[in-house]
């Protein structure tokens, strides 16, 4: 069945949060609409059934490690396409999918492609639904686009995997397995993705990630039983992380990027978020340590809560967990840092960091946010802070809602919390 989908540019796999060494800005979102009128007199039922056979065959081939079957429906005359598909198959094999399927979404029409490939040309969005064994707690979805033509025997042939890329939401067809030959390394509750010849880097990141996973599991309110995916490729655009943006390229160390159980537009406008994968900035790869990953894995632990928590709480909580004692990392002088934040930043501040300027003023936003969350953990305890976070993330889309939720849990609003910080 063809499923209509609203394409939300800047949403799918978009950046959840930045971990920065300096100032920067987060990505923007918007909406893309496309024309979907096309040729008439098409037996859509038969076409859908034929293309579904191809998609099912490809998913089964990955599960059964059958490269010939995976390439069976690929246009053999398109050497570049065949090479990309061979690489894709080899990459997918390394991830170890517990489940995998491809579903047709919405057809698109482009007369230029009809002129190029012929009257049977069929351009369609495709949802890849997968679950990596031992990593994803539930099946999740990403999006790509395929171009098919019909052969003389009535079957369907994949002639392009990139014609629709410019119409897809941000991060689509930019998964780790799409971009080049990769090496996948596993460790307990950890999956690392690097370039094929970067085995040493994979080992180093795995050790840091295991330590970070343990730290978040121990310290996150209520515990965390999830897993950490770390992608460290040379590509500067991976999933929703875009390290070609000047501030991101210069200052960001890593970014937690959304993973969706339903895509934006399927059930909700924003999509239902299941998890996050961490993408490391190739420029700052050497600066990433276990504490950096603990910060990002805190975002992973809270990814399913929702998108509406105030930025000071999102980043403050991640920094709070990052700074706690951790195996394999030197303990930080927290008491000294707390006094430095009060004297250097709180004394000059007039309010908690606002969402819209958080990353613009990141040199002060991060420490002030940490101080606020440190205060909340100390005064109210982790369980109350965790419950507050969940409700704000799910429902705090407006300032009145944020005030209501905070008053209910703490007896404070963001304004009076700041005043309490000043008075403490």
CSV table of C-alpha atoms in Angstrom, one decimal:
chain,number,residue,atom,x,y,z
A,1,UNK,CA,0.0,0.0,0.0
A,2,UNK,CA,1.3,3.4,-0.9
A,3,UNK,CA,1.7,5.6,2.2
A,4,UNK,CA,1.5,9.4,1.9
A,5,UNK,CA,4.2,11.2,3.8
A,6,UNK,CA,4.8,14.8,4.5
A,7,UNK,CA,8.4,15.6,3.8
A,8,UNK,CA,9.8,17.7,6.6
A,9,UNK,CA,13.2,19.1,5.6
A,10,UNK,CA,15.6,19.4,8.5
A,11,UNK,CA,13.6,16.9,10.6
A,12,UNK,CA,14.5,13.3,9.9
A,13,UNK,CA,17.7,12.3,11.6
A,14,UNK,CA,18.2,16.0,12.5
A,15,UNK,CA,20.7,17.2,15.2
A,16,UNK,CA,19.4,16.6,18.7
A,17,UNK,CA,22.1,18.4,20.5
A,18,UNK,CA,25.7,19.6,20.0
A,19,UNK,CA,28.6,19.0,22.3
A,20,UNK,CA,30.9,21.9,21.7
A,21,UNK,CA,34.4,23.2,22.5
A,22,UNK,CA,33.2,26.8,21.8
A,23,UNK,CA,30.4,28.8,20.4
A,24,UNK,CA,28.1,27.7,17.6
A,25,UNK,CA,24.6,27.4,16.2
A,26,UNK,CA,22.2,24.5,15.8
A,27,UNK,CA,20.6,23.5,12.6
A,28,UNK,CA,17.3,25.0,11.3
A,29,UNK,CA,14.2,23.2,10.2
A,30,UNK,CA,11.6,23.9,7.6
A,31,UNK,CA,9.0,22.3,5.4
A,32,UNK,CA,9.4,21.1,1.8
A,33,UNK,CA,6.4,20.6,-0.5
A,34,UNK,CA,6.6,18.8,-3.9
A,35,UNK,CA,4.3,18.3,-6.9
A,36,UNK,CA,3.1,14.7,-7.1
A,37,UNK,CA,1.0,14.7,-10.2
A,38,UNK,CA,2.1,12.1,-12.8
A,39,UNK,CA,1.2,10.1,-15.8
A,40,UNK,CA,-2.2,8.5,-16.1
A,41,UNK,CA,-3.3,5.0,-17.1
A,42,UNK,CA,-1.0,3.2,-14.7
A,43,UNK,CA,-2.1,0.0,-13.0
A,44,UNK,CA,-0.9,1.2,-9.6
A,45,UNK,CA,-1.9,-2.0,-7.9
A,46,UNK,CA,0.2,-4.2,-10.2
A,47,UNK,CA,3.1,-1.7,-10.0
A,48,UNK,CA,3.0,-1.6,-6.2
A,49,UNK,CA,3.0,-5.4,-6.0
A,50,UNK,CA,5.9,-5.7,-8.5
A,51,UNK,CA,8.0,-3.1,-6.7
A,52,UNK,CA,7.2,-4.7,-3.3
A,53,UNK,CA,8.6,-7.9,-4.6
A,54,UNK,CA,11.9,-6.2,-5.4
A,55,UNK,CA,12.0,-4.5,-2.0
A,56,UNK,CA,11.2,-7.7,-0.2
A,57,UNK,CA,13.9,-9.5,-2.2
A,58,UNK,CA,16.5,-6.9,-1.3
A,59,UNK,CA,15.7,-7.1,2.4
A,60,UNK,CA,15.8,-10.9,2.4
A,61,UNK,CA,19.1,-10.9,0.6
A,62,UNK,CA,20.7,-8.8,3.3
A,63,UNK,CA,19.4,-11.1,6.0
A,64,UNK,CA,20.5,-14.2,4.1
A,65,UNK,CA,23.9,-12.7,3.0
A,66,UNK,CA,23.1,-13.2,-0.7
A,67,UNK,CA,24.8,-10.4,-2.7
A,68,UNK,CA,23.6,-11.8,-6.1
A,69,UNK,CA,20.0,-11.7,-5.0
A,70,UNK,CA,20.5,-8.1,-3.7
A,71,UNK,CA,21.8,-7.0,-7.1
A,72,UNK,CA,19.4,-9.1,-9.1
A,73,UNK,CA,17.0,-6.1,-9.7
A,74,UNK,CA,19.7,-3.5,-10.2
A,75,UNK,CA,20.3,-2.0,-13.7
A,76,UNK,CA,23.5,-3.9,-14.7
A,77,UNK,CA,24.3,-1.3,-17.4
A,78,UNK,CA,24.7,1.5,-14.7
A,79,UNK,CA,28.2,0.6,-13.5
A,80,UNK,CA,28.3,3.4,-10.8
A,81,UNK,CA,24.9,2.3,-9.4
A,82,UNK,CA,26.1,-1.3,-9.3
A,83,UNK,CA,29.3,-0.3,-7.5
A,84,UNK,CA,27.3,1.7,-4.9
A,85,UNK,CA,24.9,-1.1,-4.4
A,86,UNK,CA,27.7,-3.6,-3.9
A,87,UNK,CA,29.3,-1.3,-1.3
A,88,UNK,CA,25.9,-0.8,0.4
A,89,UNK,CA,25.4,-4.6,0.6
A,90,UNK,CA,28.8,-5.1,2.1
A,91,UNK,CA,28.2,-2.3,4.7
A,92,UNK,CA,24.8,-3.6,5.7
A,93,UNK,CA,26.1,-7.0,6.3
A,94,UNK,CA,28.3,-5.7,9.1
A,95,UNK,CA,25.5,-4.1,11.2
A,96,UNK,CA,23.8,-7.4,12.1
A,97,UNK,CA,20.1,-6.5,11.6
A,98,UNK,CA,17.6,-8.3,13.8
A,99,UNK,CA,14.9,-7.2,11.3
A,100,UNK,CA,14.9,-5.3,8.0
A,101,UNK,CA,12.3,-4.3,5.5
A,102,UNK,CA,11.7,-1.6,2.8
A,103,UNK,CA,8.2,0.0,2.3
A,104,UNK,CA,7.0,2.2,-0.5
A,105,UNK,CA,5.9,5.7,0.6
A,106,UNK,CA,4.7,8.4,-1.8
A,107,UNK,CA,5.3,8.5,-5.5
A,108,UNK,CA,6.9,11.6,-7.1
A,109,UNK,CA,6.8,12.6,-10.7
A,110,UNK,CA,9.6,14.3,-12.7
A,111,UNK,CA,9.2,14.7,-16.4
A,112,UNK,CA,12.9,14.9,-16.8
A,113,UNK,CA,13.3,11.4,-15.4
A,114,UNK,CA,10.5,10.1,-17.7
A,115,UNK,CA,12.4,11.5,-20.6
A,116,UNK,CA,15.6,9.9,-19.4
A,117,UNK,CA,14.4,6.4,-18.4
A,118,UNK,CA,11.1,6.0,-20.4
A,119,UNK,CA,7.4,6.1,-19.8
A,120,UNK,CA,7.3,3.4,-17.1
A,121,UNK,CA,9.5,5.5,-14.8
A,122,UNK,CA,8.5,5.2,-11.2
A,123,UNK,CA,10.1,7.5,-8.6
A,124,UNK,CA,9.1,6.6,-5.0
A,125,UNK,CA,10.1,7.4,-1.5
A,126,UNK,CA,11.0,4.3,0.5
A,127,UNK,CA,11.1,3.8,4.2
A,128,UNK,CA,13.8,1.5,5.5
A,129,UNK,CA,12.6,-0.1,8.8
A,130,UNK,CA,15.4,-1.9,10.7
A,131,UNK,CA,16.5,-3.0,14.1
A,132,UNK,CA,20.2,-3.6,14.8
A,133,UNK,CA,20.6,-6.6,17.0
A,134,UNK,CA,21.6,-5.6,20.5
A,135,UNK,CA,21.5,-1.9,19.7
A,136,UNK,CA,18.0,-0.7,18.8
A,137,UNK,CA,15.4,-1.5,21.4
A,138,UNK,CA,12.7,-1.4,18.7
A,139,UNK,CA,12.4,-1.1,14.9
A,140,UNK,CA,13.3,2.3,13.6
A,141,UNK,CA,12.9,4.0,10.3
A,142,UNK,CA,14.9,6.1,7.8
A,143,UNK,CA,14.1,7.3,4.3
A,144,UNK,CA,15.5,7.0,0.8
A,145,UNK,CA,14.2,7.3,-2.7
A,146,UNK,CA,14.4,4.8,-5.6
A,147,UNK,CA,13.8,5.1,-9.4
A,148,UNK,CA,12.3,2.0,-11.1
A,149,UNK,CA,11.5,1.2,-14.7
A,150,UNK,CA,9.5,-1.8,-16.0
A,151,UNK,CA,11.2,-4.5,-18.0
A,152,UNK,CA,9.6,-6.2,-20.9
A,153,UNK,CA,8.7,-9.2,-18.8
A,154,UNK,CA,6.7,-7.0,-16.5
A,155,UNK,CA,9.1,-7.0,-13.6
A,156,UNK,CA,10.7,-3.9,-12.2
A,157,UNK,CA,14.3,-2.7,-12.3
A,158,UNK,CA,16.1,-0.3,-10.0
A,159,UNK,CA,17.8,2.3,-12.2
A,160,UNK,CA,18.8,5.0,-9.7
A,161,UNK,CA,19.1,5.4,-5.9
A,162,UNK,CA,19.8,9.1,-5.9
A,163,UNK,CA,17.3,10.9,-8.1
A,164,UNK,CA,15.0,11.7,-5.2
A,165,UNK,CA,17.7,12.8,-2.7
A,166,UNK,CA,17.0,16.5,-3.1
A,167,UNK,CA,13.4,15.9,-2.1
A,168,UNK,CA,14.1,13.9,1.0
A,169,UNK,CA,14.2,15.2,4.6
A,170,UNK,CA,17.5,16.2,6.0
A,171,UNK,CA,19.8,13.3,6.8
A,172,UNK,CA,18.0,10.8,4.5
A,173,UNK,CA,20.2,8.6,2.4
A,174,UNK,CA,23.1,9.7,4.5
A,175,UNK,CA,23.3,6.9,6.9
A,176,UNK,CA,26.7,5.4,7.9
A,177,UNK,CA,26.1,2.6,5.4
A,178,UNK,CA,25.4,4.9,2.5
A,179,UNK,CA,28.6,7.0,2.4
A,180,UNK,CA,31.6,4.7,1.8
A,181,UNK,CA,33.3,1.5,2.8
A,182,UNK,CA,33.0,1.1,6.6
A,183,UNK,CA,34.2,-1.0,9.4
A,184,UNK,CA,31.7,-1.9,12.2
A,185,UNK,CA,33.1,-2.8,15.6
A,186,UNK,CA,31.0,-4.0,18.5
A,187,UNK,CA,31.6,-3.9,22.3
A,188,UNK,CA,29.1,-4.4,25.2
A,189,UNK,CA,26.1,-2.1,24.4
A,190,UNK,CA,28.2,-0.3,21.9
A,191,UNK,CA,28.5,-0.1,18.1
A,192,UNK,CA,31.3,1.9,16.4
A,193,UNK,CA,31.4,2.8,12.7
A,194,UNK,CA,34.6,4.0,11.1
A,195,UNK,CA,36.2,4.0,7.7
A,196,UNK,CA,37.2,0.5,6.5
A,197,UNK,CA,40.9,1.0,7.3
A,198,UNK,CA,40.5,2.6,10.7
A,199,UNK,CA,40.5,-0.4,13.0
A,200,UNK,CA,42.8,1.3,15.6
A,201,UNK,CA,40.4,4.2,15.8
A,202,UNK,CA,37.5,1.8,16.2
A,203,UNK,CA,39.2,0.1,19.1
A,204,UNK,CA,40.0,3.4,20.9
A,205,UNK,CA,36.4,4.7,20.5
A,206,UNK,CA,34.9,1.4,21.7
A,207,UNK,CA,36.9,1.6,24.9
A,208,UNK,CA,35.8,5.2,25.5
A,209,UNK,CA,32.2,4.4,24.6
A,210,UNK,CA,32.0,1.4,26.9
A,211,UNK,CA,33.1,3.6,29.8
A,212,UNK,CA,30.6,6.3,28.8
A,213,UNK,CA,27.7,3.8,28.6
A,214,UNK,CA,28.5,2.6,32.1
A,215,UNK,CA,28.6,6.1,33.4
A,216,UNK,CA,25.2,7.1,32.0
A,217,UNK,CA,23.7,3.8,33.1
A,218,UNK,CA,24.8,4.4,36.6
A,219,UNK,CA,24.0,8.1,36.9
A,220,UNK,CA,20.9,8.8,34.8
A,221,UNK,CA,17.8,9.0,37.0
A,222,UNK,CA,16.0,5.6,37.0
A,223,UNK,CA,19.0,4.0,35.1
A,224,UNK,CA,19.6,3.6,31.4
A,225,UNK,CA,19.6,0.2,29.7
A,226,UNK,CA,20.1,1.4,26.1
A,227,UNK,CA,23.1,1.3,23.8
A,228,UNK,CA,25.5,3.8,22.2
A,229,UNK,CA,26.2,4.1,18.5
A,230,UNK,CA,29.2,6.2,17.6
A,231,UNK,CA,29.8,7.1,13.9
A,232,UNK,CA,33.3,8.5,13.2
A,233,UNK,CA,33.6,8.9,9.4
A,234,UNK,CA,35.6,11.3,7.3
A,235,UNK,CA,32.4,12.5,5.7
A,236,UNK,CA,31.3,15.9,7.0
A,237,UNK,CA,27.5,15.3,6.5
A,238,UNK,CA,26.2,12.1,8.2
A,239,UNK,CA,22.6,11.6,9.1
A,240,UNK,CA,21.5,15.0,10.6
A,241,UNK,CA,25.0,16.1,11.5
A,242,UNK,CA,26.4,18.8,9.1
A,243,UNK,CA,30.0,19.7,9.8
A,244,UNK,CA,30.3,21.9,6.7
A,245,UNK,CA,28.4,24.6,8.6
A,246,UNK,CA,31.3,26.9,9.8
A,247,UNK,CA,30.4,27.0,13.5
A,248,UNK,CA,29.7,23.2,13.6
A,249,UNK,CA,32.9,22.5,11.7
A,250,UNK,CA,35.1,24.6,14.0
A,251,UNK,CA,33.5,24.1,17.5
A,252,UNK,CA,31.4,20.9,17.6
A,253,UNK,CA,33.0,17.7,18.9
A,254,UNK,CA,30.0,15.4,18.4
A,255,UNK,CA,26.3,15.5,17.8
A,256,UNK,CA,23.5,13.2,18.8
A,257,UNK,CA,21.2,12.7,15.9
A,258,UNK,CA,17.5,11.6,16.0
A,259,UNK,CA,16.5,8.0,15.2
A,260,UNK,CA,12.8,7.6,14.5
A,261,UNK,CA,10.3,4.9,15.1
A,262,UNK,CA,7.8,6.7,12.9
A,263,UNK,CA,8.9,9.3,10.3
A,264,UNK,CA,7.7,12.9,10.5
A,265,UNK,CA,4.3,13.1,8.9
A,266,UNK,CA,3.3,9.5,9.4
A,267,UNK,CA,1.6,9.7,12.8
A,268,UNK,CA,2.7,13.1,14.1
A,269,UNK,CA,4.2,16.2,12.3
A,270,UNK,CA,7.5,15.8,14.1
A,271,UNK,CA,7.7,12.1,14.1
A,272,UNK,CA,8.1,9.7,17.0
A,273,UNK,CA,11.6,9.6,18.2
A,274,UNK,CA,13.1,6.4,19.5
A,275,UNK,CA,16.8,7.0,20.0
A,276,UNK,CA,19.8,8.8,18.8
A,277,UNK,CA,23.1,7.9,17.2
A,278,UNK,CA,26.2,10.0,17.9
A,279,UNK,CA,28.2,11.4,15.0
A,280,UNK,CA,31.7,12.7,15.7
A,281,UNK,CA,33.1,15.8,13.9
A,282,UNK,CA,36.0,14.5,11.8
A,283,UNK,CA,37.9,17.7,12.4
A,284,UNK,CA,37.8,17.3,16.2
A,285,UNK,CA,38.0,13.6,16.4
A,286,UNK,CA,41.1,13.6,18.5
A,287,UNK,CA,39.4,15.7,21.2
A,288,UNK,CA,36.6,13.2,21.9
A,289,UNK,CA,37.0,11.3,25.1
A,290,UNK,CA,34.8,9.2,27.4
A,291,UNK,CA,33.3,12.3,29.0
A,292,UNK,CA,32.3,13.7,25.6
A,293,UNK,CA,30.6,10.4,24.8
A,294,UNK,CA,28.9,10.4,28.2
A,295,UNK,CA,27.4,13.8,27.4
A,296,UNK,CA,26.1,12.6,24.0
A,297,UNK,CA,24.8,9.3,25.5
A,298,UNK,CA,22.8,11.3,28.0
A,299,UNK,CA,21.0,12.8,25.0
A,300,UNK,CA,20.6,9.3,23.7
A,301,UNK,CA,19.1,8.2,27.0
A,302,UNK,CA,16.5,11.0,26.9
A,303,UNK,CA,15.8,11.0,23.1
A,304,UNK,CA,12.5,9.2,23.4
A,305,UNK,CA,11.1,11.7,25.8
A,306,UNK,CA,10.3,14.3,23.2
A,307,UNK,CA,11.6,17.6,21.8
A,308,UNK,CA,10.2,20.3,24.0
A,309,UNK,CA,12.4,20.4,27.0
A,310,UNK,CA,14.2,23.8,27.4
A,311,UNK,CA,17.7,23.8,26.0
A,312,UNK,CA,19.2,24.7,29.4
A,313,UNK,CA,17.8,21.5,30.8
A,314,UNK,CA,18.8,19.3,27.8
A,315,UNK,CA,22.4,20.5,27.8
A,316,UNK,CA,22.6,21.0,31.5
A,317,UNK,CA,21.6,17.5,32.3
A,318,UNK,CA,24.1,16.1,29.7
A,319,UNK,CA,26.9,18.2,31.1
A,320,UNK,CA,25.9,17.2,34.7
A,321,UNK,CA,26.3,13.5,33.9
A,322,UNK,CA,29.4,14.2,31.9
A,323,UNK,CA,31.1,15.8,34.9
A,324,UNK,CA,30.4,13.0,37.4
A,325,UNK,CA,33.0,10.5,38.5
A,326,UNK,CA,33.6,8.0,35.7
A,327,UNK,CA,35.7,4.9,35.3
A,328,UNK,CA,38.8,5.6,33.3
A,329,UNK,CA,38.5,9.4,33.6
A,330,UNK,CA,40.1,11.7,36.1
A,331,UNK,CA,37.7,13.2,38.6
A,332,UNK,CA,37.0,16.8,38.1
A,333,UNK,CA,37.2,19.5,40.8
A,334,UNK,CA,33.5,20.2,40.8
A,335,UNK,CA,33.4,22.4,43.9
A,336,UNK,CA,36.0,24.7,42.4
A,337,UNK,CA,34.2,24.7,39.1
A,338,UNK,CA,30.9,25.5,40.7
A,339,UNK,CA,32.4,28.6,42.3
A,340,UNK,CA,34.0,29.7,39.1
A,341,UNK,CA,30.7,29.4,37.2
A,342,UNK,CA,29.0,31.5,39.9
A,343,UNK,CA,31.6,34.3,39.8
A,344,UNK,CA,32.4,34.3,36.0
A,345,UNK,CA,28.9,33.6,34.5
A,346,UNK,CA,26.0,33.7,37.0
A,347,UNK,CA,27.1,37.1,38.4
A,348,UNK,CA,26.7,38.7,34.9
A,349,UNK,CA,23.6,36.7,33.8
A,350,UNK,CA,20.1,38.0,33.9
A,351,UNK,CA,18.2,34.8,33.2
A,352,UNK,CA,18.7,31.1,32.3
A,353,UNK,CA,20.0,30.7,28.7
A,354,UNK,CA,17.1,31.0,26.2
A,355,UNK,CA,16.6,28.4,23.5
A,356,UNK,CA,17.0,30.8,20.6
A,357,UNK,CA,20.5,32.1,21.6
A,358,UNK,CA,21.8,29.1,23.5
A,359,UNK,CA,24.4,28.0,21.0
A,360,UNK,CA,25.2,31.6,20.0
A,361,UNK,CA,26.3,32.2,23.6
A,362,UNK,CA,27.5,28.7,24.3
A,363,UNK,CA,30.6,29.7,26.2
A,364,UNK,CA,28.3,30.9,29.0
A,365,UNK,CA,25.2,28.8,28.2
A,366,UNK,CA,26.8,25.5,29.0
A,367,UNK,CA,28.2,26.3,32.4
A,368,UNK,CA,25.0,28.2,33.5
A,369,UNK,CA,22.9,25.3,32.4
A,370,UNK,CA,25.1,22.9,34.3
A,371,UNK,CA,24.9,25.0,37.4
A,372,UNK,CA,21.0,25.0,37.2
A,373,UNK,CA,20.8,21.3,36.8
A,374,UNK,CA,23.5,20.7,39.6
A,375,UNK,CA,21.3,22.8,41.8
A,376,UNK,CA,18.2,20.8,40.9
A,377,UNK,CA,19.9,17.4,41.5
A,378,UNK,CA,21.2,18.6,44.9
A,379,UNK,CA,18.0,20.1,46.1
A,380,UNK,CA,15.3,17.8,44.7
A,381,UNK,CA,17.1,14.6,43.8
A,382,UNK,CA,17.6,12.7,40.6
A,383,UNK,CA,14.2,11.0,40.4
A,384,UNK,CA,12.4,14.3,40.6
A,385,UNK,CA,14.7,15.9,38.0
A,386,UNK,CA,14.3,12.9,35.7
A,387,UNK,CA,10.5,13.1,36.0
A,388,UNK,CA,10.5,16.8,35.4
A,389,UNK,CA,12.7,16.3,32.3
A,390,UNK,CA,10.3,13.7,30.8
A,391,UNK,CA,7.2,15.9,31.3
A,392,UNK,CA,8.9,19.0,29.9
A,393,UNK,CA,10.2,17.1,26.9
A,394,UNK,CA,6.8,15.7,26.1
A,395,UNK,CA,4.6,18.7,26.9
A,396,UNK,CA,6.7,21.9,27.3
A,397,UNK,CA,6.1,23.3,23.9
A,398,UNK,CA,5.1,26.8,25.2
A,399,UNK,CA,6.3,28.9,28.0
A,400,UNK,CA,3.0,28.7,30.0
A,401,UNK,CA,3.2,24.9,29.8
A,402,UNK,CA,6.8,25.0,31.0
A,403,UNK,CA,5.8,27.2,33.9
A,404,UNK,CA,2.9,24.9,34.8
A,405,UNK,CA,5.1,21.8,34.8
A,406,UNK,CA,7.9,23.3,36.7
A,407,UNK,CA,5.5,24.8,39.3
A,408,UNK,CA,3.9,21.3,39.7
A,409,UNK,CA,7.3,19.6,40.3
A,410,UNK,CA,9.4,22.2,41.9
A,411,UNK,CA,7.2,25.1,43.0
A,412,UNK,CA,9.4,27.2,40.7
A,413,UNK,CA,9.3,28.7,37.2
A,414,UNK,CA,12.4,29.2,35.1
A,415,UNK,CA,12.5,32.8,36.3
A,416,UNK,CA,12.3,31.9,39.9
A,417,UNK,CA,14.7,29.1,39.5
A,418,UNK,CA,17.2,31.6,38.2
A,419,UNK,CA,16.5,33.8,41.2
A,420,UNK,CA,17.1,30.8,43.5
A,421,UNK,CA,20.5,30.2,41.8
A,422,UNK,CA,21.4,33.9,42.4
A,423,UNK,CA,20.4,33.6,46.1
A,424,UNK,CA,22.0,30.3,46.8
